[in-house]
Amino acid sequence: MSCSEFLSSFSTFYDASPGSPERGVAEAHVSGCDSCRRYLEVVERGVSMLRAMPTLAVPANFGPRLEHRLMHVMEEENGLRAETGSAVPVVSVLGMAILLTAIAWTPKLLDSTPEVEIAPIVVSQPPEDAAPFGTARPPFLLGDVNPSPLRLGEGLFDDPTSLFYQYSPLGEKYRKSGLLRRTGLD
Amino acid sequence: MPGLKSVDQAVDRGAARDHRRMLGSLNDSEVVQSFLDGDERAFGELVKRYDSRLLNFVYRTIGDRERGQDLVQETFVRVYRHLHRFDQTKKFSTWIYTIAGNLAKNELRNRSRNPLVLFQTIKKNWDADHRPLEWEDHTYRPDDLYRKRHLKSMVEQAVAGLPEHHRIVFVLRELEGKTYEEIADITGCNLGTVKSRLNRARNNFARIVAPLVD
């Protein structure tokens, strides 16, 4: 075994059980090589120094702090279980939604308005006591100032002076212009 | 009646002491089963068994005492939350060390988020893995008296100076006494990688502590 082989396979024989073949080969090399013997000694003593060093002590507040954290964990888990396990909130919200829907739709569903069939009224002539059409004086009546009230039964076009009149106050002005539509009133 | 009250308290204390003694005599699997069966005190027994060991393991890995305590607390909280999912055919010790080891690795990874630190870490790890294994015979020299006086801090620095992936394996083997298979489970590596990293860790460690050893 060479020194480089010894170094590269050091852990194999170092952790091997006493009396194993790997350990035997390495021990044979170490017995004849000062450098590798020194290496083995440094590793062994270095590790024993490391193990002999005082270990960190667990601080006094470690346990109470952990208990406190675990209490929060338990509370969190119980809270989650309550939220997922209980269906009461869901059922109550659903019930209220159904109730409100029923209240909103009840008039339509229980509509008891009676349906009465009324015969159509056929009108062939105005009633006798109806207010005559045109009795209210139009605001911008031209031509005949006191037109006779138009009776519906007498024909719409029998008295042209009472039917055709200009609403616009500018009618007098436009009457003189070529754009004025002749109505037969002048 | 005060007398009876003190008697009741003494009886309670005695019962609690006996219960703790009973739990202390069980192995890890039995303690875990007791906890899963509803004995809350069994978790306290697990904490008592592993708090110091995990604290030293995490401290040696990350080099920060206060943060080490936080990570060990977090380890126990996770164990408490997920113990019902633990495969009881496996070793509890391996499981709890895996959780603590992962938290320590995450802590180290978070520290190296700074690009410069990340680059230095990557370079250091690459050098440590690819440098040829070498050894020079250091004999005791008078000017090493200073180092002798500061043996403790020098040895600690020797461990802290190891690359992270070597350090975890070295601490688990030399200080926690874990087997290669356990180390492979805890670190998520195969056996060959564990052996290789351990070999390099010992080589680096020897180079640093050699002047202190006479």
XYZ file of C-alpha atoms in Angstrom:
400
model
C 0.000 0.000 0.000
C 1.330 3.449 -0.912
C 0.857 6.624 1.155
C -1.685 8.048 -1.330
C -3.686 4.802 -1.168
C -3.517 4.971 2.596
C -4.885 8.519 2.589
C -7.610 7.818 0.045
C -8.898 4.719 1.877
C -8.247 6.017 5.400
C -11.904 6.035 6.477
C -12.458 2.515 5.174
C -9.950 0.953 7.553
C -10.328 3.565 10.328
C -14.012 2.699 10.795
C -13.572 -0.994 10.101
C -13.925 -3.457 12.937
C -10.704 -4.635 14.606
C -9.248 -7.684 12.938
C -10.780 -6.963 9.518
C -8.555 -7.447 6.425
C -8.668 -3.730 5.486
C -7.427 -2.768 8.917
C -4.637 -5.327 8.736
C -3.294 -3.944 5.449
C -3.381 -0.365 6.736
C -1.711 -1.275 10.030
C 1.054 -3.007 8.130
C 1.696 0.164 6.119
C 1.551 2.426 9.173
C 4.129 0.310 11.011
C 6.628 1.080 8.244
C 5.716 4.733 7.418
C 6.328 7.555 9.946
C 4.348 10.128 7.986
C 1.209 7.971 7.772
C 1.624 6.932 11.394
C 1.702 10.615 12.327
C -1.397 11.197 10.240
C -3.296 8.461 12.066
C -2.136 9.842 15.413
C -3.237 13.390 14.521
C -6.697 12.245 13.473
C -7.187 10.081 16.566
C -5.968 12.705 19.019
C -7.716 15.552 17.263
C -11.044 13.732 17.450
C -10.502 12.800 21.084
C -9.768 16.491 21.866
C -12.965 17.428 20.078
C -14.997 14.878 22.041
C -13.429 16.009 25.316
C -14.560 19.593 24.794
C -17.539 20.639 26.914
C -20.865 20.304 25.182
C -23.392 23.061 25.005
C -25.822 22.984 27.887
C -29.514 23.283 27.159
C -30.607 26.667 28.568
C -33.110 26.703 31.419
C -35.771 28.476 29.359
C -35.628 25.918 26.545
C -38.370 23.703 28.013
C -40.836 26.509 28.865
C -40.303 28.128 25.457
C -40.977 24.827 23.742
C -44.091 24.252 25.845
C -45.352 27.670 24.896
C -44.813 26.974 21.200
C -46.491 23.591 21.436
C -49.476 25.196 23.164
C -49.910 27.477 20.167
C -49.586 24.496 17.856
C -52.324 22.676 19.770
C -54.569 25.745 19.738
C -54.029 26.119 16.022
C -54.889 22.474 15.401
C -57.986 22.655 17.595
C -59.106 25.792 15.816
C -58.685 24.165 12.421
C -60.569 21.107 13.586
C -63.452 23.285 14.822
C -63.625 25.140 11.527
C -63.606 22.064 9.370
C -65.657 19.813 11.680
C -68.663 22.014 12.414
C -71.294 22.423 9.728
C -73.545 24.709 11.803
C -72.406 27.985 10.251
C -72.814 26.616 6.726
C -76.249 25.198 7.434
C -77.493 28.387 9.051
C -76.299 30.542 6.162
C -77.937 28.174 3.676
C -81.160 28.185 5.641
C -81.276 31.969 5.713
C -80.663 32.136 1.985
C -83.536 29.749 1.299
C -85.844 31.696 3.606
C -85.088 35.024 1.952
C -85.595 33.509 -1.494
C -88.940 32.121 -0.413
C -90.013 35.490 0.983
C -89.022 37.234 -2.242
C -90.826 34.760 -4.480
C -93.943 34.192 -2.363
C -96.083 36.969 -3.964
C -95.493 35.516 -7.395
C -95.983 31.934 -6.312
C -99.087 32.643 -4.266
C -100.530 35.316 -6.493
C -104.311 35.194 -5.847
C -105.318 38.231 -7.845
C -108.616 37.319 -9.520
C -108.700 37.421 -13.245
C -111.843 39.077 -14.607
C -112.665 39.098 -18.219
C -114.133 42.415 -19.326
C -115.877 42.627 -22.657
C -114.242 45.120 -25.033
C -116.000 48.437 -25.493
C -116.666 49.229 -29.132
C -117.037 52.906 -29.818
C -118.749 53.977 -33.007
C -119.414 57.546 -31.995
C -118.411 59.849 -29.193
C -120.581 59.927 -26.131
C -123.190 62.671 -26.064
C -121.817 64.507 -23.069
C -118.125 64.428 -24.139
C -116.312 67.728 -24.059
C -116.035 68.986 -27.577
C -112.671 68.767 -29.139
C -110.917 72.052 -29.533
C -112.799 74.024 -26.938
C -109.551 75.001 -25.263
C -108.175 77.995 -27.147
C -104.850 77.088 -28.780
C -102.097 79.526 -27.778
C -101.187 80.818 -31.187
C -104.367 80.741 -33.131
C -104.281 82.720 -36.356
C -106.980 83.660 -38.690
C -110.315 83.090 -37.044
C -109.927 84.282 -33.432
C -113.071 82.647 -32.205
C -113.302 79.479 -34.128
C -116.338 77.382 -33.716
C -115.631 74.280 -31.707
C -115.092 71.287 -33.896
C -117.566 68.550 -33.471
C -116.114 65.159 -34.204
C -119.213 63.997 -35.821
C -119.353 66.820 -38.323
C -116.259 65.777 -40.310
C -112.725 66.819 -39.694
C -112.238 68.711 -42.938
C -115.581 70.534 -43.216
C -114.409 73.709 -41.503
C -110.856 74.424 -42.578
C -110.603 77.666 -40.626
C -110.928 75.936 -37.334
C -108.561 73.065 -37.943
C -105.493 74.453 -39.651
C -103.633 77.049 -37.670
C -100.065 77.952 -37.021
C -98.606 77.294 -33.612
C -95.467 79.299 -34.160
C -95.521 82.978 -33.092
C -93.410 83.650 -36.079
C -96.142 82.434 -38.401
C -97.135 85.980 -39.402
C -93.558 86.612 -40.436
C -93.189 83.378 -42.316
C -96.551 83.936 -44.008
C -94.959 86.730 -45.996
C -91.993 84.584 -47.050
C -92.046 82.146 -49.897
C -91.441 79.221 -47.525
C -94.770 79.576 -45.838
C -97.107 76.760 -46.692
C -100.321 78.037 -47.982
C -103.115 76.974 -45.816
C -105.927 78.923 -47.390
C -106.368 81.193 -44.359
C -105.149 84.409 -46.000
C -57.647 20.164 55.344
C -54.076 21.292 54.665
C -52.540 18.049 55.865
C -54.591 15.962 53.469
C -53.880 18.400 50.648
C -50.148 18.037 51.144
C -50.546 14.268 51.275
C -52.471 14.357 47.998
C -49.789 16.505 46.447
C -47.071 14.158 47.647
C -48.951 11.196 46.215
C -49.365 13.024 42.895
C -45.694 13.930 42.815
C -44.745 10.388 43.595
C -46.991 9.039 40.854
C -45.547 11.513 38.356
C -42.015 10.543 39.351
C -42.794 6.855 38.913
C -44.389 7.548 35.559
C -41.311 9.478 34.399
C -39.081 6.670 35.610
C -41.202 4.192 33.690
C -40.947 6.266 30.518
C -37.189 6.572 30.983
C -36.831 2.805 30.922
C -38.566 2.461 27.534
C -36.778 2.588 24.193
C -37.538 5.279 21.630
C -40.144 3.238 19.748
C -42.033 2.442 22.943
C -41.981 6.070 24.026
C -43.298 7.119 20.623
C -46.074 4.540 20.894
C -46.976 5.801 24.381
C -47.302 9.308 23.017
C -49.461 8.165 20.105
C -51.637 6.275 22.604
C -52.321 9.552 24.387
C -49.607 9.925 27.011
C -48.537 13.558 26.625
C -45.681 13.087 29.088
C -44.044 10.708 26.633
C -43.233 13.637 24.385
C -41.420 15.279 27.286
C -39.304 12.130 27.567
C -38.350 12.411 23.887
C -37.402 16.066 24.376
C -35.276 15.155 27.389
C -33.430 12.481 25.409
C -32.653 14.537 22.349
C -32.501 18.211 23.298
C -28.823 18.324 24.228
C -27.667 16.046 21.423
C -29.569 17.952 18.762
C -28.447 21.277 20.175
C -24.771 20.305 19.935
C -25.224 18.762 16.501
C -26.944 21.847 15.098
C -24.534 24.199 16.861
C -21.497 22.405 15.423
C -23.095 22.462 11.989
C -24.147 26.111 11.792
C -21.816 27.687 14.374
C -24.483 29.859 16.012
C -25.671 29.031 19.517
C -28.847 31.148 19.605
C -29.998 30.171 16.160
C -29.161 26.569 17.024
C -31.659 26.712 19.898
C -34.353 28.080 17.578
C -33.747 25.320 15.061
C -33.873 22.599 17.708
C -37.156 24.042 19.007
C -38.486 23.992 15.462
C -37.340 20.368 15.151
C -39.377 19.342 18.184
C -42.416 21.266 16.971
C -42.263 19.409 13.659
C -41.847 16.106 15.441
C -44.910 16.895 17.559
C -46.975 17.777 14.507
C -45.970 14.836 12.367
C -45.262 12.025 14.818
C -48.514 10.329 13.833
C -47.077 9.991 10.309
C -43.708 8.615 11.417
C -42.976 5.133 10.066
C -42.364 3.213 13.273
C -40.434 0.513 11.448
C -37.612 3.070 11.056
C -35.353 4.448 13.777
C -36.757 7.483 15.544
C -33.237 8.815 16.092
C -32.536 8.868 12.353
C -35.816 10.661 11.700
C -35.303 13.410 14.244
C -31.700 13.963 13.138
C -32.896 14.192 9.526
C -35.320 16.969 10.447
C -32.652 18.823 12.431
C -30.075 18.314 9.680
C -32.409 19.671 7.010
C -33.172 22.740 9.112
C -29.436 23.311 9.627
C -28.745 22.926 5.904
C -31.532 25.383 5.070
C -30.071 27.835 7.559
C -26.663 27.586 5.925
C -28.199 27.903 2.475
C -30.135 31.013 3.485
C -26.962 32.593 4.817
C -25.225 32.163 1.517
C -27.854 34.023 -0.493
C -25.438 36.908 -0.805
C -23.826 36.364 -4.261
C -20.293 36.915 -2.982
C -20.796 34.551 -0.054
C -22.398 32.014 -2.391
C -19.472 32.195 -4.791
C -16.952 31.808 -1.975
C -18.876 28.842 -0.575
C -19.083 27.139 -3.955
C -15.365 27.699 -4.553
C -14.454 26.434 -1.094
C -16.584 23.311 -1.543
C -15.149 22.620 -4.984
C -11.569 22.985 -3.716
C -12.313 20.738 -0.749
C -13.724 18.014 -2.997
C -11.057 18.166 -5.697
C -7.865 19.024 -3.859
C -5.596 15.972 -3.744
C -5.392 14.305 -0.352
C -2.037 15.248 1.121
C -0.262 15.168 4.399
C 2.823 16.903 5.771
C 4.448 15.825 8.980
C 4.044 18.684 11.467
C 6.213 18.350 14.535
C 5.723 20.424 17.640
C 7.337 23.864 17.394
C 7.932 26.426 20.184
C 5.935 29.117 18.403
C 2.892 26.902 18.642
C 2.548 27.704 22.368
C 0.004 30.336 21.454
C -2.025 27.757 19.630
C -1.755 25.344 22.532
C -3.258 27.920 24.851
C -6.136 28.404 22.526
C -6.674 24.721 21.915
C -10.409 24.735 22.413
C -11.119 27.571 20.022
C -8.618 26.163 17.496
C -10.293 22.774 17.475
C -13.706 24.433 17.167
C -12.414 26.539 14.320
C -11.058 23.409 12.680
C -14.568 21.961 12.589
C -16.218 25.267 11.660
C -13.730 25.709 8.844
C -14.779 22.497 7.130
C -17.053 22.866 4.109
C -20.696 22.422 5.125
C -21.282 19.100 3.410
C -18.140 17.695 5.019
C -18.878 19.210 8.407
C -22.299 17.577 8.767
C -20.913 14.144 7.979
C -17.892 14.657 10.258
C -20.010 15.807 13.219
C -22.527 12.985 12.785
C -19.747 10.401 12.703
C -17.220 11.682 15.229
C -19.462 13.447 17.748
C -22.845 11.761 17.370
C -21.479 8.279 16.668
C -23.796 7.567 13.744
C -23.112 4.669 11.393
C -22.492 5.190 7.697
C -26.000 3.942 6.889
C -27.585 6.332 9.369
C -25.546 9.219 8.014
C -26.635 8.287 4.496
C -30.308 8.337 5.604
C -29.963 11.619 7.484
C -28.120 13.462 4.720
C -29.928 11.840 1.814
C -26.654 10.674 0.198
C -25.488 7.226 -0.805
C -22.893 5.270 1.181
C -20.065 5.983 -1.260
C -20.638 9.730 -0.973
C -20.692 9.520 2.804
C -17.338 7.672 2.855
C -15.761 10.081 0.415
C -16.931 13.179 2.290
C -15.878 11.745 5.635
C -12.434 10.938 4.292
C -11.951 14.453 3.011
C -13.333 15.948 6.222
C -10.820 13.990 8.301
C -8.012 15.021 5.973
C -8.941 18.714 6.273
C -9.377 18.401 10.026
C -5.985 16.734 10.434
C -4.230 19.463 8.454
C -5.670 22.144 10.760
C -5.213 20.460 14.166
C -1.806 18.870 13.450
C 0.179 21.755 15.053
C -1.852 21.352 18.250
C -1.082 17.686 18.615
C 2.252 16.825 20.081
